[in-house]
Structures are given as structure tokens and as C-alpha cells.
mmCIF file of C-alpha atoms in Angstrom:
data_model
loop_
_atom_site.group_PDB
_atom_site.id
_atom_site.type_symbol
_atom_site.label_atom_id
_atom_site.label_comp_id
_atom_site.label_asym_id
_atom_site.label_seq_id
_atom_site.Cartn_x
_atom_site.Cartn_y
_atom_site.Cartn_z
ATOM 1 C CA UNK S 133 3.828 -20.504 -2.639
ATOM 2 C CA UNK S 134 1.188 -23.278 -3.222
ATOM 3 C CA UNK S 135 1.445 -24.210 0.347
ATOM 4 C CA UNK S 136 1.302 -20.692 1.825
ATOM 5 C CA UNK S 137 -1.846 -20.104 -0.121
ATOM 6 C CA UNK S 138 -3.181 -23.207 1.444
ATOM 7 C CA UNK S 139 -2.467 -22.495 4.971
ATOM 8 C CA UNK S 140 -3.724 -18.833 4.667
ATOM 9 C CA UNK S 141 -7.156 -20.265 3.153
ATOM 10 C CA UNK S 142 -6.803 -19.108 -0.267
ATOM 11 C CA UNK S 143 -6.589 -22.526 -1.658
ATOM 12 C CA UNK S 144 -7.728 -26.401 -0.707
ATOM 13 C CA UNK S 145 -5.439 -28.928 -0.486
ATOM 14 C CA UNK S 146 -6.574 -32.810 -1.933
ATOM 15 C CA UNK S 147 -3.534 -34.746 -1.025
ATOM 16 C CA UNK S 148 -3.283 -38.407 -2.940
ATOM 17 C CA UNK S 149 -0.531 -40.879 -2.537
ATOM 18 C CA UNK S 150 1.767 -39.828 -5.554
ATOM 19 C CA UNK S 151 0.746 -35.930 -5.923
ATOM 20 C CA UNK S 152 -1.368 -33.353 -4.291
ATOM 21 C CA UNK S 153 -4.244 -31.209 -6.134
ATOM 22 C CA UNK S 154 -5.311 -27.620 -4.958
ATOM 23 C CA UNK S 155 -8.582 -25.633 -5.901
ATOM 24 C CA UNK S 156 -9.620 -22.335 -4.909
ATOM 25 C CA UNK S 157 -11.803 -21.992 -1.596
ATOM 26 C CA UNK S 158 -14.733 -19.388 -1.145
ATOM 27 C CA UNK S 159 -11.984 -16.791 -0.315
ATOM 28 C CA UNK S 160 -9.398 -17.483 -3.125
ATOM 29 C CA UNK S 161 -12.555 -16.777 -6.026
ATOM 30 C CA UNK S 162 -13.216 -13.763 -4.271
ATOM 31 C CA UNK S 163 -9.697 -12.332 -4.322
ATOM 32 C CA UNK S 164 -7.824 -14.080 -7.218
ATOM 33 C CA UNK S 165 -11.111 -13.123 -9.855
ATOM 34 C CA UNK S 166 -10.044 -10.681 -12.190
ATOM 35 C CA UNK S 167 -13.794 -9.699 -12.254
ATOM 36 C CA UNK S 168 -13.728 -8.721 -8.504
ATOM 37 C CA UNK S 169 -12.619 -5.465 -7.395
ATOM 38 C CA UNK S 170 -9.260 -5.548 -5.180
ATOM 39 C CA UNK S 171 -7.785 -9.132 -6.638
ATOM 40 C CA UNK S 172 -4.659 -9.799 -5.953
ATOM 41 C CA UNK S 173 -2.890 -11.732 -8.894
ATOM 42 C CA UNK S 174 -0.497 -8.715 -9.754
ATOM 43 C CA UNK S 175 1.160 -9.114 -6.324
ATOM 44 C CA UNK S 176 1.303 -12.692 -6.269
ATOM 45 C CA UNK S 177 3.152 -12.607 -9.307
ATOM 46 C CA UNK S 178 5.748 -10.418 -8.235
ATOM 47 C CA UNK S 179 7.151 -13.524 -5.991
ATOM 48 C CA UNK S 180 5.829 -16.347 -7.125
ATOM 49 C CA UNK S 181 9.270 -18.062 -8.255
ATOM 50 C CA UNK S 182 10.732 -16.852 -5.148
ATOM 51 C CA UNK S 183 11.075 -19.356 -2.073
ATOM 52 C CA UNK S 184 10.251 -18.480 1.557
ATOM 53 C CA UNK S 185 14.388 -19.328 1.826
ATOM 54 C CA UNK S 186 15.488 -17.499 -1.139
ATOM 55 C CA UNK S 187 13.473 -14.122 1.085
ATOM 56 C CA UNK S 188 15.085 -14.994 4.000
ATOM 57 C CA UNK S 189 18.959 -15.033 2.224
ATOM 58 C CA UNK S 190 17.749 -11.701 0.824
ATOM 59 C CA UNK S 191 17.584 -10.417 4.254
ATOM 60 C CA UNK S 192 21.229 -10.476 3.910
ATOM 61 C CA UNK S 193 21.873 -6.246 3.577
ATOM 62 C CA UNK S 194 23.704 -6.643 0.540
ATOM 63 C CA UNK S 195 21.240 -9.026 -1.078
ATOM 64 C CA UNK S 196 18.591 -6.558 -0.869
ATOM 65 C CA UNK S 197 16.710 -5.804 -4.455
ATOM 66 C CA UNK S 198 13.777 -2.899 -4.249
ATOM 67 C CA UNK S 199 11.439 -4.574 -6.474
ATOM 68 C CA UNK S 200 9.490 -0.915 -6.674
ATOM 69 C CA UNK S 201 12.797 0.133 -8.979
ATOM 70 C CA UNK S 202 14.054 -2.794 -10.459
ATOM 71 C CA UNK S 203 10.953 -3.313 -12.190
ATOM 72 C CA UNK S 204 10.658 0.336 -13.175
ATOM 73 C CA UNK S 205 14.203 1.752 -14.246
ATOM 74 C CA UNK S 206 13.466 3.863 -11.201
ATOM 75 C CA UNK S 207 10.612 4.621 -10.799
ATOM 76 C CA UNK S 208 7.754 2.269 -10.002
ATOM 77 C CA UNK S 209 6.748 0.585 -13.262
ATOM 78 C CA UNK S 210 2.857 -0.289 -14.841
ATOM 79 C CA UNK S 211 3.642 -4.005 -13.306
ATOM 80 C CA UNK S 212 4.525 -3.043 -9.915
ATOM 81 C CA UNK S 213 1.891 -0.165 -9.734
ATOM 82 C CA UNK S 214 -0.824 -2.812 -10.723
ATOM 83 C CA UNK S 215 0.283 -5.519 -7.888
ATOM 84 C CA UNK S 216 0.351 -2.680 -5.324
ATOM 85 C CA UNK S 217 -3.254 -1.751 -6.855
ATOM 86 C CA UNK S 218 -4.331 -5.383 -5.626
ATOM 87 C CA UNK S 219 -2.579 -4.563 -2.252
ATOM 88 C CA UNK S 220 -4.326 -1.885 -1.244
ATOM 89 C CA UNK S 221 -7.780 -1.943 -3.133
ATOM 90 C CA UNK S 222 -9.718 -3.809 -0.471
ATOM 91 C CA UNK S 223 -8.511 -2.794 2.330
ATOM 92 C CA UNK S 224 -9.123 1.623 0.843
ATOM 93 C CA UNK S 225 -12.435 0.265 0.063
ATOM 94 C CA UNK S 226 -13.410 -0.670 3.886
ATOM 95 C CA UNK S 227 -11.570 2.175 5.389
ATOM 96 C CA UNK S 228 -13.012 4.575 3.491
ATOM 97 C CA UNK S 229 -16.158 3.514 4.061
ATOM 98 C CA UNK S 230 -15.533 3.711 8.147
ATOM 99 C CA UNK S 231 -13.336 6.388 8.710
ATOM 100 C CA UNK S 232 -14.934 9.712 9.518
ATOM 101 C CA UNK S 233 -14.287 12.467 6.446
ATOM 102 C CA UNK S 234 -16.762 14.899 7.661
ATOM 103 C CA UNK S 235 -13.733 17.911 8.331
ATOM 104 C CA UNK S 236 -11.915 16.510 4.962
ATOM 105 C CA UNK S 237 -12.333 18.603 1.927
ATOM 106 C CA UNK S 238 -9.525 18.074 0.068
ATOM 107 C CA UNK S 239 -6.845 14.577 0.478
ATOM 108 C CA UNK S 240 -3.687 14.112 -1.395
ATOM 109 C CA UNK S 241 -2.683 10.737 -1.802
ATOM 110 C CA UNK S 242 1.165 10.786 -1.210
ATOM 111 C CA UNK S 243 3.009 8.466 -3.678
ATOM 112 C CA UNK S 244 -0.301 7.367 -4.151
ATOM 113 C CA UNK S 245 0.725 4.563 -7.122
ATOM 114 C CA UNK S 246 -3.254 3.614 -8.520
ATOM 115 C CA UNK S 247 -4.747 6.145 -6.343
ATOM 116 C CA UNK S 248 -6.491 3.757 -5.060
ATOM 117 C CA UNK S 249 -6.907 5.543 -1.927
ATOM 118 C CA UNK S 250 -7.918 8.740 -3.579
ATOM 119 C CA UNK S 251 -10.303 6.412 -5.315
ATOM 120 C CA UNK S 252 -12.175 4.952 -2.738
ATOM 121 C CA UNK S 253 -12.593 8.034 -0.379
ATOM 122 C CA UNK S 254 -14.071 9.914 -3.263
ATOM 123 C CA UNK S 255 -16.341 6.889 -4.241
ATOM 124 C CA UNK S 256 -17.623 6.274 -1.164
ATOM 125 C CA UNK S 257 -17.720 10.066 0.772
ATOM 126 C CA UNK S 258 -19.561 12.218 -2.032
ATOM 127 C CA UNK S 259 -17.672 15.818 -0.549
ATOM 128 C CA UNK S 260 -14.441 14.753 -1.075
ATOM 129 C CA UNK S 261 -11.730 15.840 -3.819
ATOM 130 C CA UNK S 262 -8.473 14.509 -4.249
ATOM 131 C CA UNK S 263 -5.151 14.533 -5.721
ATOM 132 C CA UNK S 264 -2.544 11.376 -6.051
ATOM 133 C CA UNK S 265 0.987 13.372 -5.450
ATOM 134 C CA UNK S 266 3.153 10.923 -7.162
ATOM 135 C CA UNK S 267 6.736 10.791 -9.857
ATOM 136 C CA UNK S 268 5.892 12.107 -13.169
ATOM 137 C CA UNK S 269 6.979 9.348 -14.688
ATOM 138 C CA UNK S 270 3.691 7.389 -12.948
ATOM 139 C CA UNK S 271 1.630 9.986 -13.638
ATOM 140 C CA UNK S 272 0.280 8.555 -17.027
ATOM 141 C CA UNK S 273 -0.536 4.929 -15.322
ATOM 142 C CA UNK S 274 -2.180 7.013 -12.334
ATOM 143 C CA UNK S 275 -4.839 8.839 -14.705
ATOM 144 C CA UNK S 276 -5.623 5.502 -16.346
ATOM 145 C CA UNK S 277 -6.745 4.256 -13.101
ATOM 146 C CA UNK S 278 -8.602 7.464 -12.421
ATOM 147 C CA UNK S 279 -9.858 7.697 -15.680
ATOM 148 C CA UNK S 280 -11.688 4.142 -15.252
ATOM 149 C CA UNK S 281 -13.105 4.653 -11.762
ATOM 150 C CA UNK S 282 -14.964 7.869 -14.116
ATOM 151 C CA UNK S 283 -13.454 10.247 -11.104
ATOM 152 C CA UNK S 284 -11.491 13.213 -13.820
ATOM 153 C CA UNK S 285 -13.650 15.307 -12.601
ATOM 154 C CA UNK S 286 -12.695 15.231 -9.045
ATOM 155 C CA UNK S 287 -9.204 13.542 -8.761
ATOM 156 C CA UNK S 288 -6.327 15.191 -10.277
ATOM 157 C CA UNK S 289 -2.322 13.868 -10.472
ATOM 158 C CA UNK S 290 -0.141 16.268 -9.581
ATOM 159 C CA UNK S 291 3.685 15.195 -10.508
ATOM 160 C CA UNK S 292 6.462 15.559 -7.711
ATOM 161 C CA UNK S 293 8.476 13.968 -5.522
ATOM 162 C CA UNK S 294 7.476 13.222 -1.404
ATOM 163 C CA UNK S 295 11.464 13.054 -0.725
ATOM 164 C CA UNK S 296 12.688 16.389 -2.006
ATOM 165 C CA UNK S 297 9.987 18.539 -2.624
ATOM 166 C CA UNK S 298 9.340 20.881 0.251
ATOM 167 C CA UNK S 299 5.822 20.925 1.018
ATOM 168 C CA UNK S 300 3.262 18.639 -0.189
ATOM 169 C CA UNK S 301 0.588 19.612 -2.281
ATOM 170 C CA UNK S 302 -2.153 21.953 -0.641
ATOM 171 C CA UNK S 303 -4.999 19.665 1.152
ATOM 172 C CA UNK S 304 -6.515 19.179 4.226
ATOM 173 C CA UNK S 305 -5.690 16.021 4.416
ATOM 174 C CA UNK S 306 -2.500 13.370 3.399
ATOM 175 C CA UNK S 307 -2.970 10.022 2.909
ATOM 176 C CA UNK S 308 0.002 7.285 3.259
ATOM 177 C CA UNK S 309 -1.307 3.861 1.672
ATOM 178 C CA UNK S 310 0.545 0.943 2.415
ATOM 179 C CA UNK S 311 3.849 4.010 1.482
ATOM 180 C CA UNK S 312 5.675 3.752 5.448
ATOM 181 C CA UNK S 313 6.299 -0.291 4.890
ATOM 182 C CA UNK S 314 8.427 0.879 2.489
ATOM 183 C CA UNK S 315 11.408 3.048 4.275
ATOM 184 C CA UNK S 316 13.563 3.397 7.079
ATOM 185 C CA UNK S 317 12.083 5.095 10.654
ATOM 186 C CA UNK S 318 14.277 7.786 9.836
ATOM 187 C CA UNK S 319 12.952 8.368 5.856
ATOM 188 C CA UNK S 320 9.172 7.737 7.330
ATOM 189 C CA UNK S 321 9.673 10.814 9.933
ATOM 190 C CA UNK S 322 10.993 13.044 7.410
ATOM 191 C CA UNK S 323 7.530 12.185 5.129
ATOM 192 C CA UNK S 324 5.396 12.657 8.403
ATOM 193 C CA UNK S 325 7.151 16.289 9.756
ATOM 194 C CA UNK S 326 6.172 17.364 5.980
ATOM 195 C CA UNK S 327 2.542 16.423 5.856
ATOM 196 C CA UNK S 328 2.734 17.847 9.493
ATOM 197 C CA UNK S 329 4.715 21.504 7.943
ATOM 198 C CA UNK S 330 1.963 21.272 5.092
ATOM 199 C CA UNK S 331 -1.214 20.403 6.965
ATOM 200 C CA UNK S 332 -3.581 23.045 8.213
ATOM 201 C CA UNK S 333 -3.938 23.632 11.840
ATOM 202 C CA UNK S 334 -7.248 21.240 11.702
ATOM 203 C CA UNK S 335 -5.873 18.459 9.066
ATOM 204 C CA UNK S 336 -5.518 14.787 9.235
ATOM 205 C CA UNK S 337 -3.305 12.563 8.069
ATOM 206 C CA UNK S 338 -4.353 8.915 7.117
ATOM 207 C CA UNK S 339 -2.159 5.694 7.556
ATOM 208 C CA UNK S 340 -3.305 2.656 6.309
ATOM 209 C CA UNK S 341 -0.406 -0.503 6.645
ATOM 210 C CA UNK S 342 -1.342 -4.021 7.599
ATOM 211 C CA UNK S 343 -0.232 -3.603 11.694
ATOM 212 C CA UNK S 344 1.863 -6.147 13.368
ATOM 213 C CA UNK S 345 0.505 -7.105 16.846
ATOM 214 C CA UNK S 346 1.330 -5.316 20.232
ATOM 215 C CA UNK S 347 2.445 -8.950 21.660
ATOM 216 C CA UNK S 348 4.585 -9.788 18.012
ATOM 217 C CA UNK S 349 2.440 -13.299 18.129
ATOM 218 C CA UNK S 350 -0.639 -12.663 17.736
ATOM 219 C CA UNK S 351 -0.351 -11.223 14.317
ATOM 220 C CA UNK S 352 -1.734 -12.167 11.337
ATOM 221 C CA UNK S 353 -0.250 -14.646 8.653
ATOM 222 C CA UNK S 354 -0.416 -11.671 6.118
ATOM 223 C CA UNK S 355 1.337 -9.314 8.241
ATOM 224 C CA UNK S 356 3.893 -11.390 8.989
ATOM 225 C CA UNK S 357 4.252 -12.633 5.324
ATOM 226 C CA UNK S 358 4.042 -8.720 4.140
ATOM 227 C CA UNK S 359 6.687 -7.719 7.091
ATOM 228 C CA UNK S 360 9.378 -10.462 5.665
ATOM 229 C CA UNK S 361 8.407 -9.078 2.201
ATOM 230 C CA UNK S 362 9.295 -5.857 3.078
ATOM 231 C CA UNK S 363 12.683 -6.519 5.356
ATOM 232 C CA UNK S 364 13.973 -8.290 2.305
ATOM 233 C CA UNK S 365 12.992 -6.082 -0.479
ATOM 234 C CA UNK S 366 12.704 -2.827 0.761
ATOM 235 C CA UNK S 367 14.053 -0.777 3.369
ATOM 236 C CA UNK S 368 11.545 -0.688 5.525
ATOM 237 C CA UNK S 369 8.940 -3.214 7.624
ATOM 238 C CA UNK S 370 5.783 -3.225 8.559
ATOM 239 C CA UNK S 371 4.521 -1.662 12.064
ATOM 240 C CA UNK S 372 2.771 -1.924 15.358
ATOM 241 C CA UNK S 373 0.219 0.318 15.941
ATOM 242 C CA UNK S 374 2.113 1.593 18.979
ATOM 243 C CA UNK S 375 5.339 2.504 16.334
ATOM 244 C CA UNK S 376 2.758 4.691 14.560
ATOM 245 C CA UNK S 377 1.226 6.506 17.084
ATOM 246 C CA UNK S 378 5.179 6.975 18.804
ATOM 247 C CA UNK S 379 6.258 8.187 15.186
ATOM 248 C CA UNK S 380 3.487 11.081 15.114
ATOM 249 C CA UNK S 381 3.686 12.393 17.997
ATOM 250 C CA UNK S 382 7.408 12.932 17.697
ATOM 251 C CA UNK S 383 6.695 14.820 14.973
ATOM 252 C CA UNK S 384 4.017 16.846 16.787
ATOM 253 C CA UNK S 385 1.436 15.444 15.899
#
């Protein structure tokens, strides 16, 4: 772990004759300080003790773990919901900032963990109301988080379940943060006909993932990292824009 944090900048390597010392660079303070919004320790922690080869013998089907349930006796627990909070804080925080909500009234955050998401585009786009759609049993860590960002008055949880409940909540506009990575093609079509069943004739629905590159090499260190993450975790991987755009329109979008 110490050396992939060294190689993707986080930390600086002082390498002596019997041991080697590291100390955080410019980028490390700014995402490993508890006192900055969008650190990152939670997830870190989640694999620290794991080794790049102990991921790739997880790889192995049957060696799989989910770490979303295992750490939450099925459903996602305050651990898990915290490093995914790290995730995703950041990278909500720029998008939201850039992405054009002029036609949005109204976004549910699907299995929206922190509601981060929700978070952000209500922060930073002063029209906006939200909802994080998301297990009742997260429901109580979810309106911590909401609670803190002072947003109660314009970001409600509403309990449910994206897999078997039949529509989504009523919005103009679903929001999937760092949620595809997570399943099979076939699970993430099913999630994107319903937003598309639910949706108004004018709505949008918002992706965010950490892309893999058209050309495979060209992508970043953290997208590759996050995509070997996910393929030995999880059931799913991370994407190419390309797989996105192919995924929605076969759904009609």
C-alpha cells in the first residue's frame, strides 16, 4: 500500500541504505486531512492489510467477498458508508459545480450511501431539492450526513430498495454515484430501464464513475486501481465512457 501511495503521488519516498521513510506530499495533506472536505482515510482503510496479490487471488469467482455486506450484515454498514463518503465527495463537489441543473428541480440520489451527491448539487445549485433513495437500514447514517451539511430542509431519505421496488421515487432527475461499479451489465440495465420507466419525458439521469480509457492504456492509476477493486470485491467493474453511453441507449435513452 505504502508503495502505491508513493507512485500515485500521495506520499514521498526517502530511501536510506537499511530502511525507507515516507511523508505526505502537497496532494496526500490535501486528501488524507480529516479537516479537508472529501479525505479519503475511510477507504484506504478498508484494504490496507490487503496485498495487490491477495486482490488478484480474489479475482478467483469463488474468492469473491462484497465488502459493501460483509461489513454491514447486509446492508452497507456506518464504516463502509463513510469510506464510500471519501470516494465520492470530491469528485460530487466538481461535478456539481459544472454540470448544467438549470431543467433539474427535483434529483434522487439512488442508493445514494452519504448523499453525498444529493449534497453537493444542493450546495452548490441553490434550486435544487433532493432525496437519497437508499435501504432503511442506512437511512439513520444518511440523515446524519444530511443533518451536518445543515440541508433537512431540502434533502429528505426516503427508505427502499433500487432492485425490487418498481419505480423510483418521483424526481426529475436520478443520480448513480460511483453505484454501476458495483454490479453486473445485466443488474446495471435493469437500474437504468427504471430511472428510464420513472423519469419524466424531459429528465436526466446523472452517472458519475471514475471512466476507464477508450484505448484501455491510457487510463489513470486510480481507475485502474478502483477497476481491480471492484472485479475482486464486487460484481461489477468500472467503465469506458463508450460502455455507458452503449448501456443507455439500449435502454432508450
Amino acid at each position: 500500500m505504502l508503495i502505491s501511495l508513493a507512485t500515485s503521488n500521495i506520499l514521498d519516498a526517502s530511501v536510506g541504505p537499511s530502511s525507507t521513510s515516507y511523508s505526505l506530499t502537497r496532494l496526500g495533506k490535501r486528501f488524507l486531512s480529516t479537516r479537508n472536505h472529501g479525505y479519503v482515510n475511510d477507504f484506504l482503510d478498508l484494504f490496507w492489510n490487503i496485498s495487490p496479490q491477495a486482490l488478484l487471488d480474489k479475482a478467483i469467482e469463488d474468492q469473491k467477498e462484497n465488502f459493501m455486506l460483509e461489513t454491514g450484515g447486509g446492508a452497507p454498514s456506518e464504516a463502509f458508508i463513510s469510506a464510500m463518503q471519501g470516494q465520492t465527495s470530491f469528485a460530487a463537489q466538481v461535478l456539481t459545480r459544472v454540470m448544467p441543473f438549470e431543467t433539474v428541480h427535483h434529483m434522487v440520489d439512488v442508493g445514494g450511501g452519504s448523499g453525498t451527491l444529493a449534497i453537493q448539487a444542493c450546495s452548490n445549485n441553490d434550486h435544487i431539492s433532493a432525496s437519497v433513495y437508499e435501504l432503511p437500514g442506512v437511512v439513520p447514517i444518511t440523515e446524519k450526513y444530511i443533518m451536518n451539511a445543515n440541508l433537512t430542509n431540502r434533502i429528505k431519505v426516503v427508505p427502499g430498495n433500487m432492485f425490487e421496488d418498481e419505480y423510483y421515487p418521483e424526481a426529475d432527475a436520478y443520480a448513480f454515484g460511483n453505484v454501476l461499479h458495483d454490479w453486473p451489465d445485466k443488474v446495471n440495465m435493469g437500474l437504468l430501464a427504471k430511472a428510464y420507466k420513472s423519469l419524466p419525458s424531459n429528465g436526466t439521469v446523472i452517472i458519475l464513475e471514475m471512466l476507464i480509457a477508450e484505448d484501455i492504456v491510457s487510463t489513470t492509476q486510480a481507475a485502474a486501481g478502483l477497476n481491480l477493486v471492484m472485479v475482486t470485491n464486487e460484481q461489477g467493474r468500472q467503465y469506458k465512457a463508450s460502455d455507458l453511453e452503449k448501456m443507455l441507449s439500449d435502454v432508450v435513452f
